[in-house]
Coordinates of C-alpha atoms and ligand atoms in Angstrom, one line a residue:
M1 CA -0.4 -0.3 -0.1
Q2 CA 1.4 3.5 -1.3
N3 CA 1.4 5.7 1.4
S4 CA 2.1 8.8 0.4
C5 CA 0.0 11.6 0.4
F6 CA -0.1 14.8 -2.2
R7 CA -1.2 17.9 -0.6
L8 CA -3.9 19.9 -1.1
V9 CA -3.6 23.3 -1.2
T10 CA -7.1 25.9 -2.1
G11 CA -8.5 23.2 -4.4
V12 CA -5.2 22.0 -6.5
L13 CA -2.2 19.9 -5.3
L14 CA 0.5 22.1 -4.3
A15 CA 2.4 23.0 -6.4
T16 CA 5.5 25.8 -6.8
A17 CA 6.4 27.4 -10.4
G18 CA 9.6 28.2 -11.6
A19 CA 13.4 28.4 -10.1
V20 CA 13.1 29.6 -7.1
A21 CA 16.8 30.8 -4.9
L22 CA 18.2 27.9 -3.0
P23 CA 18.0 29.7 0.8
A24 CA 21.7 29.5 2.3
M25 CA 23.0 26.0 3.8
A26 CA 24.0 25.1 6.5
A27 CA 27.3 25.9 7.9
D28 CA 27.8 22.2 9.2
Q29 CA 27.4 20.0 6.3
A30 CA 30.1 18.4 5.0
A31 CA 29.9 18.9 1.0
D32 CA 28.9 15.9 -0.1
K33 CA 26.1 16.1 2.5
P34 CA 24.2 19.0 1.1
A35 CA 21.8 20.1 3.7
G36 CA 18.3 19.8 3.6
V37 CA 19.2 17.2 1.1
W38 CA 17.4 12.9 1.7
D39 CA 19.8 9.9 2.1
L40 CA 18.3 7.3 0.4
T41 CA 21.2 5.0 1.3
D42 CA 19.3 4.1 3.7
L43 CA 17.6 2.1 1.5
Y44 CA 19.7 1.1 -0.9
P45 CA 23.4 2.3 -0.6
T46 CA 24.3 2.6 -4.4
P47 CA 22.0 2.3 -7.8
E48 CA 24.1 -0.9 -8.5
A49 CA 22.7 -2.7 -5.1
W50 CA 18.9 -1.2 -6.2
T51 CA 19.4 -3.6 -8.9
A52 CA 21.1 -6.2 -7.7
A53 CA 17.9 -6.4 -5.1
R54 CA 15.2 -5.5 -8.1
D55 CA 16.7 -8.7 -10.0
H56 CA 16.6 -11.0 -7.1
V57 CA 12.7 -10.3 -6.4
A58 CA 12.2 -10.9 -10.3
A59 CA 13.7 -13.8 -10.0
E60 CA 11.9 -15.2 -6.8
V61 CA 8.5 -13.5 -8.4
P62 CA 8.2 -17.4 -10.7
K63 CA 8.3 -19.5 -7.2
I64 CA 4.9 -17.6 -6.7
D65 CA 3.1 -20.2 -8.7
A66 CA 4.2 -23.1 -7.1
Y67 CA 1.7 -22.6 -4.1
R68 CA -1.1 -22.5 -6.2
G69 CA -3.8 -24.7 -5.9
K70 CA -1.9 -26.0 -2.5
L71 CA -3.3 -23.3 -0.4
G72 CA -5.8 -25.7 1.0
E73 CA -3.4 -28.1 1.9
S74 CA -3.0 -27.3 6.0
A75 CA -2.7 -23.6 8.0
A76 CA 1.7 -24.2 7.5
Q77 CA 1.0 -24.3 3.2
L78 CA -1.3 -21.1 3.3
R79 CA 0.6 -19.4 5.9
A80 CA 3.7 -20.0 4.0
A81 CA 2.3 -18.7 0.8
M82 CA 1.0 -15.4 2.6
D83 CA 5.3 -15.2 4.2
F84 CA 6.5 -15.3 0.6
I85 CA 4.3 -13.5 -1.1
T86 CA 4.3 -10.3 1.3
G87 CA 8.3 -10.8 1.6
L88 CA 8.0 -9.7 -1.8
Q89 CA 4.9 -7.4 -1.9
K90 CA 7.7 -6.0 1.4
E91 CA 10.9 -5.6 -1.0
T92 CA 9.0 -4.7 -3.9
A93 CA 7.6 -1.7 -2.6
R94 CA 11.1 -0.3 -1.0
L95 CA 12.6 -0.5 -4.4
G96 CA 9.9 1.7 -5.4
V97 CA 10.9 4.1 -2.2
Y98 CA 14.1 4.1 -4.2
A99 CA 13.2 4.6 -7.7
G100 CA 10.4 7.3 -7.1
L101 CA 12.2 10.0 -5.2
K102 CA 15.3 9.5 -7.8
A103 CA 13.2 10.0 -10.3
D104 CA 11.0 12.6 -8.7
E105 CA 15.0 14.1 -7.7
D106 CA 15.6 15.3 -11.6
M107 CA 12.4 14.1 -13.2
R108 CA 15.0 14.9 -16.4
D109 CA 17.1 12.1 -15.7
P110 CA 16.5 9.6 -17.9
T111 CA 18.6 6.4 -16.1
A112 CA 16.1 7.6 -12.6
S113 CA 12.9 7.0 -15.0
E114 CA 13.7 4.4 -17.0
R115 CA 14.2 2.6 -13.3
R116 CA 11.4 3.6 -11.7
Q117 CA 9.6 2.2 -15.2
V118 CA 11.2 -1.1 -14.5
Q119 CA 10.4 -1.0 -10.6
Q120 CA 6.6 -0.2 -11.8
Q121 CA 7.3 -3.5 -14.0
L122 CA 8.0 -5.6 -11.5
G123 CA 4.4 -4.3 -9.9
V124 CA 2.6 -5.6 -12.1
E125 CA 4.4 -9.1 -12.4
L126 CA 3.9 -9.5 -9.2
N127 CA 0.4 -8.4 -9.3
R128 CA -0.2 -11.2 -11.9
A129 CA 1.6 -14.0 -10.0
T130 CA -0.3 -13.9 -7.0
S131 CA -4.0 -13.1 -9.0
F132 CA -5.4 -16.4 -8.0
L133 CA -4.5 -15.4 -4.3
T134 CA -8.6 -14.8 -2.9
P135 CA -10.0 -16.7 -5.4
E136 CA -7.9 -19.5 -3.6
I137 CA -8.2 -18.6 -0.5
L138 CA -12.8 -17.3 -0.8
S139 CA -13.0 -21.6 -2.6
L140 CA -11.6 -22.3 0.9
G141 CA -14.5 -22.1 2.1
N142 CA -15.1 -19.7 5.6
D143 CA -14.9 -22.0 8.1
R144 CA -11.7 -23.9 6.9
V145 CA -10.2 -20.5 6.5
L146 CA -10.9 -19.5 10.2
S147 CA -10.0 -22.3 11.4
Y148 CA -6.5 -22.3 9.7
L149 CA -6.2 -18.8 11.3
A150 CA -7.4 -20.4 14.4
K151 CA -5.1 -23.0 14.5
D152 CA -1.6 -21.4 12.8
P153 CA -0.2 -18.1 14.6
G154 CA 1.7 -17.7 12.4
L155 CA -1.6 -16.6 10.3
G156 CA -2.0 -14.0 12.9
Q157 CA -0.2 -10.7 10.5
Y158 CA -2.8 -12.1 7.5
R159 CA -6.1 -12.4 9.8
F160 CA -7.1 -9.4 8.7
T161 CA -6.6 -9.1 5.3
I162 CA -8.1 -12.7 5.1
E163 CA -11.2 -11.9 6.8
E164 CA -11.8 -8.7 5.3
M165 CA -11.6 -11.2 1.5
L166 CA -13.7 -13.5 3.0
R167 CA -16.2 -10.1 4.0
Q168 CA -15.8 -9.2 0.4
R169 CA -16.9 -12.3 -1.3
P170 CA -20.0 -11.5 -2.6
H171 CA -18.9 -8.9 -4.5
T172 CA -15.6 -10.9 -5.6
L173 CA -16.4 -13.1 -9.8
G174 CA -15.5 -16.6 -10.3
A175 CA -11.9 -17.1 -12.3
E176 CA -13.5 -16.1 -15.9
A177 CA -15.4 -12.8 -14.6
E178 CA -12.2 -12.1 -13.1
K179 CA -10.3 -12.4 -15.8
V180 CA -12.1 -10.3 -17.7
L181 CA -12.9 -7.3 -15.7
S182 CA -8.7 -7.3 -14.7
T183 CA -8.3 -7.0 -18.4
S184 CA -11.1 -4.3 -19.0
G185 CA -9.0 -2.4 -16.0
L186 CA -7.2 -0.4 -19.4
I187 CA -10.8 0.8 -21.1
G188 CA -12.3 1.8 -17.8
G189 CA -8.9 4.0 -17.5
A190 CA -9.6 5.4 -21.4
P191 CA -11.6 9.0 -20.5
G192 CA -9.5 10.0 -17.8
N193 CA -6.3 9.3 -19.9
I194 CA -8.2 10.9 -22.6
Y195 CA -8.7 14.0 -20.1
N196 CA -5.3 14.3 -19.3
V197 CA -4.2 14.3 -22.9
L198 CA -7.0 17.1 -23.5
T199 CA -6.0 18.9 -21.2
N200 CA -2.1 19.1 -20.3
A201 CA -0.9 18.5 -24.1
D202 CA -4.0 19.2 -26.6
I203 CA -6.3 22.6 -25.4
P204 CA -4.3 25.5 -26.8
W205 CA -4.5 28.0 -23.1
P206 CA -4.9 31.1 -24.2
T207 CA -2.2 34.6 -22.5
V208 CA -3.6 37.8 -21.6
K209 CA -2.4 40.9 -20.9
L210 CA -2.8 41.9 -17.3
S211 CA -2.6 45.5 -16.0
D212 CA 1.0 46.2 -15.3
G213 CA 1.9 44.8 -18.8
T214 CA 2.0 40.6 -18.0
E215 CA 1.8 38.6 -20.4
A216 CA -0.2 35.7 -18.5
K217 CA -0.3 32.5 -19.7
L218 CA -3.4 30.5 -18.4
D219 CA -2.4 26.6 -17.9
A220 CA -3.7 25.1 -15.2
A221 CA -0.7 26.5 -13.7
G222 CA -0.7 29.8 -14.6
Y223 CA -4.5 29.5 -13.9
T224 CA -3.3 29.3 -10.3
K225 CA -0.8 32.0 -9.8
Y226 CA -2.7 34.9 -11.6
R227 CA -6.4 34.0 -10.0
A228 CA -4.7 35.4 -6.4
V229 CA -3.5 38.6 -8.2
P230 CA -4.5 41.7 -6.4
N231 CA -6.3 43.7 -9.7
R232 CA -9.8 42.7 -10.2
D233 CA -10.1 43.8 -13.0
D234 CA -7.3 41.3 -14.1
R235 CA -8.7 38.7 -11.6
K236 CA -12.1 38.5 -13.9
R237 CA -10.0 38.4 -17.3
V238 CA -8.0 35.8 -15.6
F239 CA -11.4 33.7 -15.5
D240 CA -13.8 34.7 -18.1
A241 CA -10.2 33.8 -20.5
F242 CA -9.8 30.3 -18.3
F243 CA -12.6 29.1 -18.6
G244 CA -14.2 30.8 -21.2
T245 CA -11.5 27.9 -22.7
Y246 CA -12.8 24.8 -21.2
K247 CA -16.7 26.0 -22.2
T248 CA -16.1 25.6 -25.9
Y249 CA -14.2 21.9 -24.9
E250 CA -17.2 21.7 -22.8
R251 CA -19.0 18.8 -25.0
T252 CA -15.9 16.9 -25.1
L253 CA -14.9 17.1 -21.7
G254 CA -19.2 16.3 -20.7
A255 CA -18.8 12.9 -22.8
S256 CA -15.8 11.9 -21.2
L257 CA -16.6 12.6 -17.6
A258 CA -19.7 10.7 -19.2
G259 CA -17.7 8.4 -20.2
K260 CA -16.0 7.3 -16.4
V261 CA -19.3 7.5 -14.6
N262 CA -20.8 5.1 -17.0
S263 CA -17.4 3.3 -16.3
D264 CA -18.6 3.1 -12.8
L265 CA -21.6 1.2 -13.6
F266 CA -20.7 -1.1 -14.8
Y267 CA -18.2 -2.2 -12.9
A268 CA -20.4 -1.3 -9.4
R269 CA -22.9 -3.3 -11.1
S270 CA -20.1 -6.6 -12.6
R271 CA -19.7 -6.1 -9.0
N272 CA -22.9 -7.0 -7.3
Y273 CA -23.1 -3.6 -5.1
P274 CA -26.4 -1.7 -4.7
G275 CA -24.8 1.4 -6.8
T276 CA -21.6 3.4 -7.5
L277 CA -21.1 4.7 -4.0
A278 CA -21.2 1.7 -2.6
A279 CA -18.8 0.0 -4.8
A280 CA -16.3 2.7 -4.4
L281 CA -16.4 2.6 -0.1
D282 CA -17.7 -0.9 0.7
P283 CA -14.2 -2.5 0.0
N284 CA -12.8 -0.1 3.0
G285 CA -16.3 -0.9 4.2
I286 CA -17.3 3.1 5.1
P287 CA -20.7 2.7 5.7
E288 CA -22.7 5.3 3.1
S289 CA -24.4 7.2 5.7
V290 CA -20.9 9.0 6.6
Y291 CA -20.7 10.3 2.7
H292 CA -24.4 11.5 3.5
E293 CA -23.8 13.0 6.8
L294 CA -21.4 15.0 5.4
L295 CA -23.5 16.2 2.9
K296 CA -26.3 17.3 5.2
E297 CA -23.5 18.8 7.9
V298 CA -22.2 21.2 5.1
N299 CA -25.6 22.4 3.9
E300 CA -26.8 23.0 7.2
T301 CA -23.5 24.9 8.0
L302 CA -23.3 26.6 4.5
P303 CA -23.6 29.8 6.7
T304 CA -20.6 30.2 8.2
L305 CA -19.4 29.3 5.0
Q306 CA -20.9 32.6 3.6
R307 CA -19.7 34.3 6.6
Y308 CA -16.2 34.1 5.3
F309 CA -17.1 35.5 1.9
K310 CA -18.3 38.7 3.4
L311 CA -15.5 38.7 5.3
R312 CA -13.7 38.0 2.9
G313 CA -14.9 41.2 1.0
R314 CA -15.1 43.4 3.6
M315 CA -11.8 42.8 3.9
L316 CA -10.1 42.8 0.3
G317 CA -12.9 46.3 0.4
V318 CA -15.1 44.9 -2.2
D319 CA -18.9 45.6 -2.5
Q320 CA -20.5 42.4 -4.2
M321 CA -18.0 39.4 -4.1
H322 CA -17.7 37.0 -7.1
Y323 CA -16.1 34.2 -7.5
Y324 CA -12.5 36.3 -8.9
D325 CA -12.8 37.4 -4.9
I326 CA -11.6 34.2 -3.1
Y327 CA -8.7 33.8 -4.4
P328 CA -6.9 36.9 -3.5
P329 CA -5.0 36.7 0.1
M330 CA -6.9 39.0 2.7
V331 CA -3.8 39.5 4.1
K332 CA 0.0 40.2 3.5
L333 CA 2.6 39.0 4.8
E334 CA 6.3 39.9 3.8
K335 CA 7.7 37.7 6.4
T336 CA 10.0 34.6 5.5
F337 CA 10.8 31.5 7.9
T338 CA 14.1 28.9 7.2
V339 CA 13.8 25.6 7.1
D340 CA 15.1 25.5 10.6
E341 CA 12.7 28.0 12.0
G342 CA 9.4 25.2 10.3
K343 CA 10.7 22.7 11.7
R344 CA 11.4 24.5 15.4
L345 CA 6.9 25.7 15.1
T346 CA 6.9 22.5 13.9
L347 CA 7.9 21.1 17.3
E348 CA 6.5 23.5 19.4
A349 CA 3.2 23.2 17.7
V350 CA 3.5 18.8 18.1
A351 CA 4.2 19.8 22.0
P352 CA 0.3 18.8 23.0
L353 CA 0.6 15.8 21.2
G354 CA 3.8 14.1 24.1
P355 CA 7.2 14.1 24.8
D356 CA 7.5 10.9 22.9
Y357 CA 6.2 12.1 20.2
V358 CA 8.2 15.0 20.2
A359 CA 11.2 13.7 20.2
K360 CA 10.8 10.9 17.3
L361 CA 9.8 13.3 15.9
R362 CA 13.1 15.7 16.5
E363 CA 14.7 12.8 15.4
G364 CA 13.0 12.7 12.1
F365 CA 13.9 16.1 11.6
A366 CA 18.1 15.6 12.6
A367 CA 17.8 12.4 10.0
R368 CA 18.1 13.4 6.2
W369 CA 14.7 12.1 5.8
M370 CA 13.2 15.3 3.6
H371 CA 14.4 17.0 -0.4
A372 CA 13.5 20.0 1.0
Y373 CA 14.5 22.9 -1.3
P374 CA 13.4 23.7 -5.2
Q375 CA 16.2 22.7 -7.3
T376 CA 15.7 22.6 -11.8
G377 CA 13.7 19.2 -12.3
K378 CA 12.4 18.5 -9.3
R379 CA 8.9 17.6 -8.7
S380 CA 6.7 20.4 -8.1
G381 CA 4.5 20.3 -4.5
A382 CA 5.3 17.8 -1.6
Y383 CA 4.4 15.1 -0.8
M384 CA 5.4 12.0 2.2
N385 CA 6.2 8.4 1.1
G386 CA 6.6 6.3 4.0
S387 CA 6.1 2.7 2.2
A388 CA 10.0 1.4 3.0
Y389 CA 8.3 -0.5 6.2
D390 CA 11.9 -1.6 7.5
V391 CA 13.0 2.4 6.7
H392 CA 11.6 5.4 7.6
P393 CA 9.1 7.8 6.0
Y394 CA 10.8 9.9 3.5
V395 CA 9.3 14.3 2.4
L396 CA 9.5 15.5 -0.4
M397 CA 9.3 19.2 -0.5
N398 CA 9.7 22.5 -2.3
F399 CA 10.3 25.1 0.5
T400 CA 10.1 28.5 -0.4
G401 CA 10.9 30.6 3.0
D402 CA 6.8 31.7 3.0
Y403 CA 4.4 30.9 5.3
E404 CA 3.1 27.7 3.4
S405 CA 6.0 25.9 3.1
V406 CA 5.9 26.1 6.9
S407 CA 2.3 24.9 7.4
T408 CA 3.0 22.6 4.8
I409 CA 6.5 21.1 6.9
A410 CA 3.9 20.6 9.8
H411 CA 1.2 18.2 7.2
E412 CA 4.1 16.4 5.6
W413 CA 5.2 15.9 8.7
G414 CA 2.1 14.5 9.9
H415 CA 2.2 12.0 7.8
A416 CA 6.2 10.9 8.1
M417 CA 4.5 10.3 12.1
H418 CA 1.6 8.5 11.0
S419 CA 3.7 5.8 8.8
R420 CA 6.1 6.2 11.8
L421 CA 4.0 5.0 14.4
A422 CA 2.3 2.6 11.9
N423 CA 4.9 0.7 10.9
A424 CA 6.6 0.8 14.3
A425 CA 2.9 -1.3 16.1
Q426 CA 1.9 -3.2 13.5
P427 CA 2.9 -5.8 11.1
Y428 CA 3.8 -5.0 7.6
P429 CA -0.1 -6.4 6.7
D430 CA -1.6 -3.9 9.0
A431 CA 0.7 -1.2 8.4
G432 CA -0.6 0.6 6.1
Y433 CA -3.5 2.8 6.4
T434 CA -5.9 4.3 3.6
I435 CA -6.7 7.6 1.7
F436 CA -9.5 8.1 4.8
T437 CA -7.1 8.0 7.9
A438 CA -4.9 9.7 6.2
E439 CA -5.0 13.1 6.0
I440 CA -6.7 13.3 9.8
A441 CA -2.3 13.4 11.6
S442 CA -1.5 15.9 8.8
V443 CA -4.2 18.7 9.6
V444 CA -4.5 17.7 13.2
N445 CA -0.5 19.3 12.8
E446 CA -2.0 22.2 11.2
V447 CA -4.5 23.1 14.2
L448 CA -2.0 22.3 16.2
L449 CA 0.8 24.7 14.2
L450 CA -2.0 27.3 14.1
E451 CA -2.1 27.3 18.0
N452 CA 1.0 28.4 18.0
M453 CA 1.8 30.3 15.6
L454 CA -0.8 32.6 16.8
K455 CA 0.7 32.2 20.3
E456 CA 4.0 33.2 18.8
A457 CA 3.3 36.4 16.4
K458 CA 3.7 40.0 17.3
T459 CA 1.7 41.6 15.6
D460 CA -2.5 41.7 14.9
E461 CA -1.3 41.7 10.9
E462 CA 0.4 38.3 11.6
R463 CA -2.2 37.4 14.1
L464 CA -4.7 38.3 11.2
Y465 CA -2.8 36.6 8.1
Y466 CA -2.5 32.9 10.1
L467 CA -6.3 32.9 11.1
G468 CA -7.1 34.0 7.0
T469 CA -4.4 31.6 5.6
A470 CA -6.9 29.0 8.0
L471 CA -9.6 30.0 6.8
E472 CA -9.2 29.7 3.9
N473 CA -7.8 26.7 3.9
M474 CA -11.0 24.9 5.8
R475 CA -12.7 26.2 2.7
A476 CA -11.2 24.3 0.3
T477 CA -10.0 21.1 1.5
Y478 CA -13.6 20.9 3.6
Y479 CA -16.1 23.4 2.0
R480 CA -15.4 23.1 -1.7
Q481 CA -14.3 19.3 -1.0
A482 CA -17.5 18.4 0.1
M483 CA -19.4 20.1 -3.2
F484 CA -17.2 18.3 -5.2
A485 CA -18.7 15.2 -3.7
E486 CA -22.2 16.4 -3.6
F487 CA -21.9 17.0 -7.6
E488 CA -20.2 13.1 -8.3
L489 CA -23.2 11.7 -6.4
A490 CA -25.6 13.8 -8.6
I491 CA -24.1 12.7 -11.3
H492 CA -23.3 8.8 -10.7
E493 CA -27.6 9.5 -9.5
I494 CA -28.4 10.1 -12.9
V495 CA -26.8 7.8 -14.7
E496 CA -27.3 5.1 -12.0
K497 CA -31.4 5.7 -12.9
G498 CA -30.8 6.0 -16.5
G499 CA -30.3 9.3 -16.9
A500 CA -27.9 10.7 -19.7
L501 CA -25.2 12.8 -18.9
S502 CA -24.0 15.7 -21.2
G503 CA -21.8 18.7 -20.8
E504 CA -24.1 21.7 -21.3
R505 CA -25.9 18.9 -18.1
L506 CA -22.7 18.7 -16.2
T507 CA -22.5 22.5 -16.4
R508 CA -26.3 23.0 -14.9
L509 CA -25.5 21.1 -12.2
Y510 CA -22.3 22.1 -11.4
G511 CA -23.5 25.5 -12.0
D512 CA -26.8 25.4 -9.7
L513 CA -24.4 23.8 -6.9
L514 CA -22.1 26.7 -6.9
K515 CA -24.3 29.4 -6.5
R516 CA -26.7 27.1 -3.5
Y517 CA -23.1 27.0 -1.4
H518 CA -21.7 30.1 -2.1
G519 CA -25.3 31.9 -1.3
D520 CA -25.6 33.8 -5.1
A521 CA -29.9 34.0 -4.7
E522 CA -28.5 35.7 -1.1
G523 CA -26.4 38.6 -2.8
V524 CA -23.3 36.8 -0.5
L525 CA -21.8 35.7 -3.7
K526 CA -22.2 35.9 -7.1
I527 CA -21.2 32.9 -9.5
D528 CA -20.9 34.0 -13.5
D529 CA -22.7 31.7 -15.6
L530 CA -19.7 31.3 -17.0
Y531 CA -17.8 29.8 -14.4
A532 CA -20.2 26.6 -14.1
V533 CA -18.3 24.4 -15.9
E534 CA -15.6 24.6 -13.2
W535 CA -16.0 21.2 -13.5
A536 CA -13.9 19.3 -16.4
Y537 CA -11.0 21.2 -14.5
I538 CA -11.2 19.1 -11.6
P539 CA -9.3 15.7 -12.7
H540 CA -10.7 14.2 -9.3
F541 CA -13.3 13.7 -10.8
Y542 CA -11.6 10.6 -12.8
R543 CA -11.1 9.5 -8.9
G544 CA -14.4 7.9 -8.4
Y545 CA -15.6 9.2 -4.6
Y546 CA -12.0 10.2 -3.4
V547 CA -12.3 14.0 -2.6
Y548 CA -14.8 13.5 -0.6
Q549 CA -11.9 12.0 1.9
Y550 CA -10.8 15.7 2.0
A551 CA -14.0 16.3 3.9
T552 CA -14.2 13.4 6.8
S553 CA -10.5 13.7 7.4
M554 CA -10.2 17.5 8.2
A555 CA -13.5 17.0 10.1
A556 CA -11.9 14.4 11.8
A557 CA -9.1 15.9 12.6
N558 CA -10.8 18.9 13.7
Q559 CA -12.8 16.9 16.7
F560 CA -9.7 15.1 17.5
A561 CA -8.1 18.9 17.8
D562 CA -10.3 20.3 19.9
R563 CA -10.2 17.3 22.4
I564 CA -6.8 17.7 22.9
L565 CA -6.7 21.4 23.3
A566 CA -8.8 21.1 25.3
H567 CA -6.1 18.2 27.4
E568 CA -10.1 16.1 27.8
P569 CA -8.1 13.2 29.6
G570 CA -6.7 10.3 27.6
A571 CA -7.4 12.7 24.3
V572 CA -3.9 11.9 23.0
D573 CA -3.1 8.4 24.2
T574 CA -6.3 7.3 22.4
Y575 CA -5.6 10.0 18.8
L576 CA -2.3 8.5 18.7
G577 CA -3.6 4.9 19.0
V578 CA -5.5 5.9 15.9
L579 CA -1.6 6.5 14.3
K580 CA -0.6 3.0 15.9
A581 CA -3.1 1.5 14.3
G582 CA -2.3 2.2 10.8
G583 CA -4.4 0.2 8.1
S584 CA -5.3 -2.8 10.9
K585 CA -8.5 -2.5 11.4
Q586 CA -11.4 -0.5 8.8
P587 CA -10.8 3.1 8.5
Y588 CA -14.4 4.2 9.4
Q589 CA -14.6 2.2 12.6
L590 CA -11.4 2.6 13.9
V591 CA -11.7 6.5 14.1
K592 CA -14.7 5.4 15.9
D593 CA -14.2 2.9 18.3
A594 CA -11.9 6.4 18.8
G595 CA -15.2 8.1 19.5
V596 CA -15.0 10.1 16.3
D597 CA -18.3 9.0 14.3
L598 CA -18.2 10.3 10.9
A599 CA -22.1 8.9 10.0
S600 CA -22.5 11.6 12.8
P601 CA -23.5 15.3 13.4
A602 CA -20.3 16.3 15.9
P603 CA -17.4 16.0 13.9
Y604 CA -18.3 18.4 11.3
L605 CA -19.8 20.7 13.5
S606 CA -15.8 20.5 15.3
V607 CA -15.1 22.1 11.7
A608 CA -18.1 25.0 11.5
H609 CA -17.1 25.7 14.9
R610 CA -13.5 26.5 14.6
M611 CA -14.3 28.4 11.6
N612 CA -16.5 30.6 13.3
S613 CA -14.3 30.5 16.0
I614 CA -11.8 32.1 14.3
M615 CA -13.7 34.9 12.4
D616 CA -14.7 35.9 16.4
Q617 CA -10.9 36.0 16.7
M618 CA -10.6 37.7 12.9
E619 CA -13.6 40.3 13.3
A620 CA -12.6 41.4 17.1
I621 CA -8.9 42.4 15.6
L622 CA -10.5 44.4 12.3
A623 CA -13.0 46.0 15.1
K624 CA -9.6 46.9 17.3
Q625 CA -7.8 48.2 14.5
K626 CA -11.1 50.0 13.2
G627 CA -11.2 51.8 17.1
Ligands
ZN701 ZN1 -2.3 15.4 3.5

């Protein structure tokens, strides 16, 4: 399981545009070990050692076949097969971490890119070699499998994996049908591939001239950059040109998204699920009520979101907010930070999580687990990769010295600590956690960082900046993702009921949602009709029912953070218990057992409550400044 995360910032993957000068390196670092560059020798001492390990695994994979047809002979035989396969999976994951990190250091490096492809090929071969496992275990019958589990303690580390296989029996088909479905994967991926090629390569993105003479090329990166410019007319020009271009391709992009939704329905029906939502949620044991509860609570707390738009309008000095007024910062912060300051601020912030957490994080910061600064050819954005089970997590960042960079340290190292705690506490098969719980550890750290920044801040302007940043982050990660989730559910339901989707219909549906969420009818924020084609800009719709997990993670994180900050007895241990549990339980149940029920209103109300509390603080500062 890949424990890596791409951080969502204002609704898109964090991207750093262009080359940025490297901050000065610490003087005590030897020249051959530059500060801020990760040490991959912890994975493999040399590239040659990687190749040797890869060749070894490749030679072992065909031996898996010797277990085929023999799993039912005895508990010991089943255990031998599971041990052998799991060992190869673990080493393949480690090979993948090295290959991936190496390739991301410099995406132009052909050797690194080839290494990554070789590793991916190995992963495909391993999957193919193990594809008999689930059908054969199911064919043994629940009684025999459960008796093996009871008899052989060596099978204990596979209990959850095997019980989950048995649970999904009604949705696992016969060998013939499974083979057809697995072959159809390439067809099912076609709409997403078409979308990527069209939007990244074929659509001629426009260039607009801004009021200061800048020629702004509006591809995806240009749009995220220029939509936040201070001049309002410029922002409108950027929105009109960018979404005007999407509008030109509305029909094609609509056909492509409709293809994706139809493919989701095909798989749901083939696997005997009542609908596409169940097909997406049930494999991880997440009840549909979680999804519906999220949408219900978000809709009931829309006045909180709209209060933010009113406050934002007031701070920007805008009488009638429009959709293009969401991205410019409400307050400017000239202050810059070093990586070391970012680490210090994060360490101070997580003190409420206890001395052990702080000590482990300090240890990670002191080691060379992070590639911190931008460099030519390096992958943009930020992520954590915790898949090298026997080693340690790695973090990739593009630290530029702004506050966003500091908060990304807190965020990504939240993931890193999650993986470190889970890998230490769980056997390999149970260590990897799902996306459903992944963003909890990162968001809790962000909430704690905000508290620390407010304490550290020297001026009210600075305080306003941190509060405003947190508020915008909650809009983008919670309300916006929930709105996407509502749209996804609506378009799938149309197709499930036999209806058809066109680009024009998608725009109409999306526009209605945009207007409702942003209070268009109430005059809070006006949505110009052209921007209702925004659905065409969101690549996540090609990963069906994925984005809701950003919102549910944020809700869970807020409720955990509330309890930790209120010093509720046991709150810290319970929370750390969730991290240490990794993937040893179904994720919804794991979080629920820790007292946060995502099928109930409480976690969602905690997000709205924090947003209101942040706005109370901001309005108090503004009132003081006025008076
Ligand atoms: Zn994340």
